[in-house]
Amino acid sequence: KGKSLYNIRPKHDSGIKAKISMK
Amino acid sequence: GGGSGGQPEALSLEEILRLYNQPINEEQAWAVCYQCCASLRARRGETPTARLGAAAAQLRVWRDGAVTLEQDGPDRPPPPAADKSGRLHCTEMEVIESLGIIIYKALDYGLKENEERELSPPLEQLIDYMTNATETDGSRDEGYDALDEGVEDDNDDKEEVEAIHSYKDVMKLCAAHLPTRSEAPNHYQAVCRALFAETMELYTFLAKIK
């Protein structure tokens, strides 16, 4: 259970996650 | 708990994610994307007969490093045979969009709804291109047969891809991510082969503990 290999930020309304979740 | 002899030849991406209980890393995302587009290109005559969903269960990583995208499993009711335009199968770009969504979700696995993973700009751009593919240009939907059969000729692989119209464009972007583009087939196959092998190792280890 090492440290995370990626950074997490708050989800942004114009970010890719928001775009994809609308698909 | 399976027997000792018969190991599976392929694992679904969903099984891999569940087993590790963590998202795939960026290198695996590039590799899965490249390998899947390579197999889709090879099977272009067999376009899926119905619109694909975008579930990790549909994507399979094989022992030899191949990656395939299957239609929905038997547990899901088949979607209507034709979509609103009356087409009986997915276009290449619809398949690319599904693949982009599957890969993004695998990178996002386990994150909360209000959290977003910071991706490297080239990978984010790749997924962005893939998932917007159906909006950018629908004009080449069905006309690929005669258009780019010369793809094994690498001469045009040095040009920059600014939009995705085909599996080949996706593969070019994935190859451009590497220091040497010609290494792409071997490198990405090796990454996927390792993903399968490491997952099987973990599976076997966990089974032994049980």
CSV table of C-alpha atoms in Angstrom, one decimal:
chain,number,residue,atom,x,y,z
A,1,LYS,CA,0.0,0.0,0.0
A,2,GLY,CA,2.6,2.5,-1.0
A,3,LYS,CA,1.9,6.2,-1.6
A,4,SER,CA,-0.3,7.1,-4.5
A,5,LEU,CA,1.5,7.4,-7.8
A,6,TYR,CA,-0.7,10.2,-9.1
A,7,ASN,CA,-2.0,13.5,-7.9
A,8,ILE,CA,-5.7,14.1,-7.2
A,9,ARG,CA,-7.4,17.5,-7.4
A,10,PRO,CA,-10.9,18.6,-6.9
A,11,LYS,CA,-13.1,17.7,-9.9
A,12,HIS,CA,-13.5,20.7,-12.2
A,13,ASP,CA,-16.7,21.5,-14.1
A,14,SER,CA,-14.8,22.0,-17.3
A,15,GLY,CA,-12.4,19.1,-16.7
A,16,ILE,CA,-12.2,15.9,-18.6
A,17,LYS,CA,-13.9,13.9,-15.8
A,18,ALA,CA,-17.0,16.1,-16.0
A,19,LYS,CA,-17.0,15.9,-19.8
A,20,ILE,CA,-16.8,12.1,-19.7
A,21,SER,CA,-19.4,11.7,-17.0
A,22,MET,CA,-21.8,13.5,-19.3
A,23,LYS,CA,-21.3,10.9,-22.1
B,1,GLY,CA,-11.2,-21.0,-6.7
B,2,GLY,CA,-10.1,-22.6,-9.9
B,3,GLY,CA,-7.9,-25.6,-10.4
B,4,SER,CA,-4.2,-25.4,-10.5
B,5,GLY,CA,-3.8,-26.2,-14.2
B,6,GLY,CA,-6.1,-24.0,-16.3
B,7,GLN,CA,-5.1,-20.4,-16.1
B,8,PRO,CA,-7.1,-18.1,-18.1
B,9,GLU,CA,-5.8,-16.8,-21.4
B,10,ALA,CA,-7.3,-13.3,-20.9
B,11,LEU,CA,-8.4,-11.1,-18.0
B,12,SER,CA,-11.0,-8.3,-18.4
B,13,LEU,CA,-9.9,-4.9,-17.4
B,14,GLU,CA,-12.6,-4.9,-14.8
B,15,GLU,CA,-11.0,-8.0,-13.2
B,16,ILE,CA,-7.6,-6.3,-13.2
B,17,LEU,CA,-9.0,-3.2,-11.5
B,18,ARG,CA,-10.9,-5.2,-8.9
B,19,LEU,CA,-7.9,-7.4,-8.1
B,20,TYR,CA,-5.5,-4.5,-7.6
B,21,ASN,CA,-8.2,-2.2,-6.2
B,22,GLN,CA,-6.5,0.7,-7.8
B,23,PRO,CA,-6.5,2.5,-11.1
B,24,ILE,CA,-4.2,1.6,-14.0
B,25,ASN,CA,-1.1,3.8,-14.4
B,26,GLU,CA,-0.5,6.1,-17.3
B,27,GLU,CA,1.9,3.7,-19.1
B,28,GLN,CA,-0.7,1.0,-18.9
B,29,ALA,CA,-3.3,3.3,-20.3
B,30,TRP,CA,-1.2,4.2,-23.3
B,31,ALA,CA,-0.4,0.5,-23.9
B,32,VAL,CA,-4.0,-0.7,-23.6
B,33,CYS,CA,-5.1,2.0,-25.9
B,34,TYR,CA,-2.5,1.2,-28.5
B,35,GLN,CA,-2.9,-2.5,-28.3
B,36,CYS,CA,-6.7,-2.4,-28.5
B,37,CYS,CA,-6.6,-0.1,-31.5
B,38,ALA,CA,-4.2,-2.5,-33.2
B,39,SER,CA,-6.6,-5.4,-32.7
B,40,LEU,CA,-9.6,-3.3,-33.8
B,41,ARG,CA,-7.7,-2.3,-36.9
B,42,ALA,CA,-7.0,-5.9,-37.7
B,43,ARG,CA,-10.6,-6.8,-37.3
B,44,ARG,CA,-12.1,-3.8,-39.0
B,45,GLY,CA,-14.3,-6.0,-41.2
B,46,GLU,CA,-16.1,-7.2,-38.1
B,47,THR,CA,-17.5,-4.0,-36.8
B,48,PRO,CA,-19.6,-4.6,-33.7
B,49,THR,CA,-23.2,-5.2,-34.7
B,50,ALA,CA,-24.6,-3.0,-31.9
B,51,ARG,CA,-23.5,0.1,-30.2
B,52,LEU,CA,-20.8,-0.6,-27.6
B,53,GLY,CA,-21.2,0.3,-24.0
B,54,ALA,CA,-18.2,1.6,-22.2
B,55,ALA,CA,-17.5,-1.0,-19.5
B,56,ALA,CA,-14.2,-2.3,-18.4
B,57,ALA,CA,-15.6,-5.8,-18.5
B,58,GLN,CA,-15.7,-5.5,-22.3
B,59,LEU,CA,-12.0,-4.9,-22.6
B,60,ARG,CA,-9.8,-8.0,-22.4
B,61,VAL,CA,-6.0,-8.2,-21.9
B,62,TRP,CA,-4.5,-11.4,-23.2
B,63,ARG,CA,-1.6,-13.4,-22.1
B,64,ASP,CA,0.4,-12.5,-25.2
B,65,GLY,CA,-0.2,-8.8,-24.7
B,66,ALA,CA,-3.0,-8.4,-27.1
B,67,VAL,CA,-6.0,-6.3,-26.1
B,68,THR,CA,-9.5,-6.8,-27.5
B,69,LEU,CA,-12.8,-4.9,-27.1
B,70,GLU,CA,-15.8,-7.1,-27.0
B,71,GLN,CA,-19.5,-6.3,-27.2
B,72,ASP,CA,-21.6,-6.5,-24.1
B,73,GLY,CA,-21.7,-9.8,-22.3
B,74,PRO,CA,-24.6,-12.2,-22.3
B,75,ASP,CA,-25.9,-10.8,-19.0
B,76,ARG,CA,-26.9,-7.5,-20.6
B,77,PRO,CA,-29.9,-7.3,-22.9
B,78,PRO,CA,-28.9,-6.5,-26.5
B,79,PRO,CA,-29.5,-2.9,-27.5
B,80,PRO,CA,-31.7,-2.1,-30.4
B,81,ALA,CA,-30.3,-3.3,-33.6
B,82,ALA,CA,-30.1,0.1,-35.3
B,83,ASP,CA,-29.4,3.5,-33.8
B,84,LYS,CA,-31.2,6.7,-34.7
B,85,SER,CA,-29.5,7.0,-38.1
B,86,GLY,CA,-30.6,3.5,-39.0
B,87,ARG,CA,-27.0,2.1,-39.0
B,88,LEU,CA,-26.7,-1.5,-37.9
B,89,HIS,CA,-23.2,-1.2,-36.5
B,90,CYS,CA,-20.9,1.2,-34.7
B,91,THR,CA,-18.7,3.5,-36.6
B,92,GLU,CA,-14.9,3.4,-36.0
B,93,MET,CA,-15.2,6.7,-34.1
B,94,GLU,CA,-18.0,5.4,-31.9
B,95,VAL,CA,-15.8,2.5,-30.9
B,96,ILE,CA,-12.9,4.9,-30.3
B,97,GLU,CA,-15.1,7.0,-28.0
B,98,SER,CA,-16.1,3.9,-26.0
B,99,LEU,CA,-12.5,2.9,-25.7
B,100,GLY,CA,-11.5,6.4,-24.5
B,101,ILE,CA,-14.2,6.3,-21.9
B,102,ILE,CA,-13.2,2.8,-20.7
B,103,ILE,CA,-9.6,3.9,-20.4
B,104,TYR,CA,-10.5,7.1,-18.6
B,105,LYS,CA,-12.6,5.2,-16.1
B,106,ALA,CA,-9.8,2.8,-15.5
B,107,LEU,CA,-7.5,5.7,-14.7
B,108,ASP,CA,-10.2,7.2,-12.5
B,109,TYR,CA,-10.9,3.9,-10.7
B,110,GLY,CA,-11.6,4.2,-7.0
B,111,LEU,CA,-11.6,8.0,-7.0
B,112,LYS,CA,-14.5,9.8,-5.4
B,113,GLU,CA,-17.0,11.6,-7.6
B,114,ASN,CA,-15.7,15.0,-6.6
B,115,GLU,CA,-12.1,14.1,-7.1
B,116,GLU,CA,-10.2,14.2,-10.4
B,117,ARG,CA,-6.9,12.6,-11.2
B,118,GLU,CA,-4.2,14.9,-12.6
B,119,LEU,CA,-3.2,13.3,-15.9
B,120,SER,CA,-0.1,14.2,-17.9
B,121,PRO,CA,-1.2,16.6,-20.7
B,122,PRO,CA,-0.5,14.3,-23.6
B,123,LEU,CA,-2.6,11.5,-22.1
B,124,GLU,CA,-5.4,13.8,-21.2
B,125,GLN,CA,-5.3,15.2,-24.8
B,126,LEU,CA,-5.5,11.7,-26.2
B,127,ILE,CA,-8.5,10.8,-24.2
B,128,ASP,CA,-10.1,14.2,-25.0
B,129,TYR,CA,-9.6,13.6,-28.7
B,130,MET,CA,-10.9,10.0,-28.4
B,131,THR,CA,-14.0,11.0,-26.5
B,132,ASN,CA,-14.8,13.9,-28.7
B,133,ALA,CA,-14.2,11.9,-31.8
B,134,THR,CA,-17.8,11.6,-32.8
B,135,GLU,CA,-18.3,15.4,-32.7
B,136,THR,CA,-15.3,16.5,-34.6
B,137,ASP,CA,-16.0,14.8,-37.9
B,138,GLY,CA,-18.4,12.2,-38.9
B,139,SER,CA,-17.6,12.3,-42.6
B,140,ARG,CA,-15.4,9.3,-42.7
B,141,ASP,CA,-17.6,6.9,-40.9
B,142,GLU,CA,-17.8,4.1,-43.4
B,143,GLY,CA,-15.4,5.0,-46.0
B,144,TYR,CA,-12.2,3.6,-44.6
B,145,ASP,CA,-11.9,0.5,-46.7
B,146,ALA,CA,-10.1,2.0,-49.6
B,147,LEU,CA,-8.7,5.0,-47.9
B,148,ASP,CA,-5.8,3.9,-45.7
B,149,GLU,CA,-4.8,0.5,-46.5
B,150,GLY,CA,-1.2,1.5,-46.8
B,151,VAL,CA,-0.8,2.0,-43.1
B,152,GLU,CA,2.0,-0.5,-42.6
B,153,ASP,CA,4.0,2.0,-44.6
B,154,ASP,CA,5.4,4.1,-41.8
B,155,ASN,CA,6.2,7.1,-43.9
B,156,ASP,CA,3.4,9.2,-42.7
B,157,ASP,CA,3.8,8.3,-39.0
B,158,LYS,CA,6.0,11.3,-38.4
B,159,GLU,CA,3.2,13.8,-39.0
B,160,GLU,CA,1.4,15.2,-36.0
B,161,VAL,CA,-2.1,14.1,-35.2
B,162,GLU,CA,-4.4,17.0,-34.4
B,163,ALA,CA,-7.6,15.1,-34.5
B,164,ILE,CA,-8.6,11.5,-34.4
B,165,HIS,CA,-10.4,10.0,-37.3
B,166,SER,CA,-9.4,6.4,-37.1
B,167,TYR,CA,-7.7,3.6,-35.0
B,168,LYS,CA,-4.5,4.5,-36.9
B,169,ASP,CA,-4.6,8.1,-35.6
B,170,VAL,CA,-4.9,6.8,-32.0
B,171,MET,CA,-2.0,4.5,-32.6
B,172,LYS,CA,0.1,7.3,-34.0
B,173,LEU,CA,-0.6,9.4,-30.9
B,174,CYS,CA,0.4,6.6,-28.6
B,175,ALA,CA,3.5,5.9,-30.6
B,176,ALA,CA,4.4,9.6,-30.5
B,177,HIS,CA,4.4,9.3,-26.7
B,178,LEU,CA,7.5,7.1,-26.9
B,179,PRO,CA,11.1,8.4,-27.4
B,180,THR,CA,11.2,6.1,-30.5
B,181,ARG,CA,8.0,5.7,-32.3
B,182,SER,CA,9.1,2.5,-34.0
B,183,GLU,CA,9.3,0.8,-30.6
B,184,ALA,CA,5.6,1.2,-30.1
B,185,PRO,CA,4.4,-2.3,-31.1
B,186,ASN,CA,7.0,-4.1,-29.0
B,187,HIS,CA,6.9,-1.8,-26.1
B,188,TYR,CA,3.2,-1.6,-25.7
B,189,GLN,CA,2.8,-5.4,-26.2
B,190,ALA,CA,5.4,-5.9,-23.5
B,191,VAL,CA,3.5,-3.5,-21.1
B,192,CYS,CA,0.3,-5.4,-21.7
B,193,ARG,CA,1.9,-8.8,-21.4
B,194,ALA,CA,3.4,-7.6,-18.0
B,195,LEU,CA,0.0,-6.3,-16.9
B,196,PHE,CA,-1.5,-9.7,-17.5
B,197,ALA,CA,1.4,-11.6,-16.0
B,198,GLU,CA,1.5,-9.5,-12.8
B,199,THR,CA,-2.2,-9.6,-12.4
B,200,MET,CA,-2.2,-13.4,-12.7
B,201,GLU,CA,0.7,-13.6,-10.2
B,202,LEU,CA,-1.3,-11.5,-7.7
B,203,TYR,CA,-4.4,-13.6,-8.4
B,204,THR,CA,-2.5,-16.8,-7.7
B,205,PHE,CA,-0.9,-15.4,-4.6
B,206,LEU,CA,-4.3,-14.3,-3.2
B,207,ALA,CA,-5.8,-17.6,-4.1
B,208,LYS,CA,-3.1,-19.4,-2.1
B,209,ILE,CA,-3.7,-17.2,0.9
B,210,LYS,CA,-7.4,-18.0,0.8
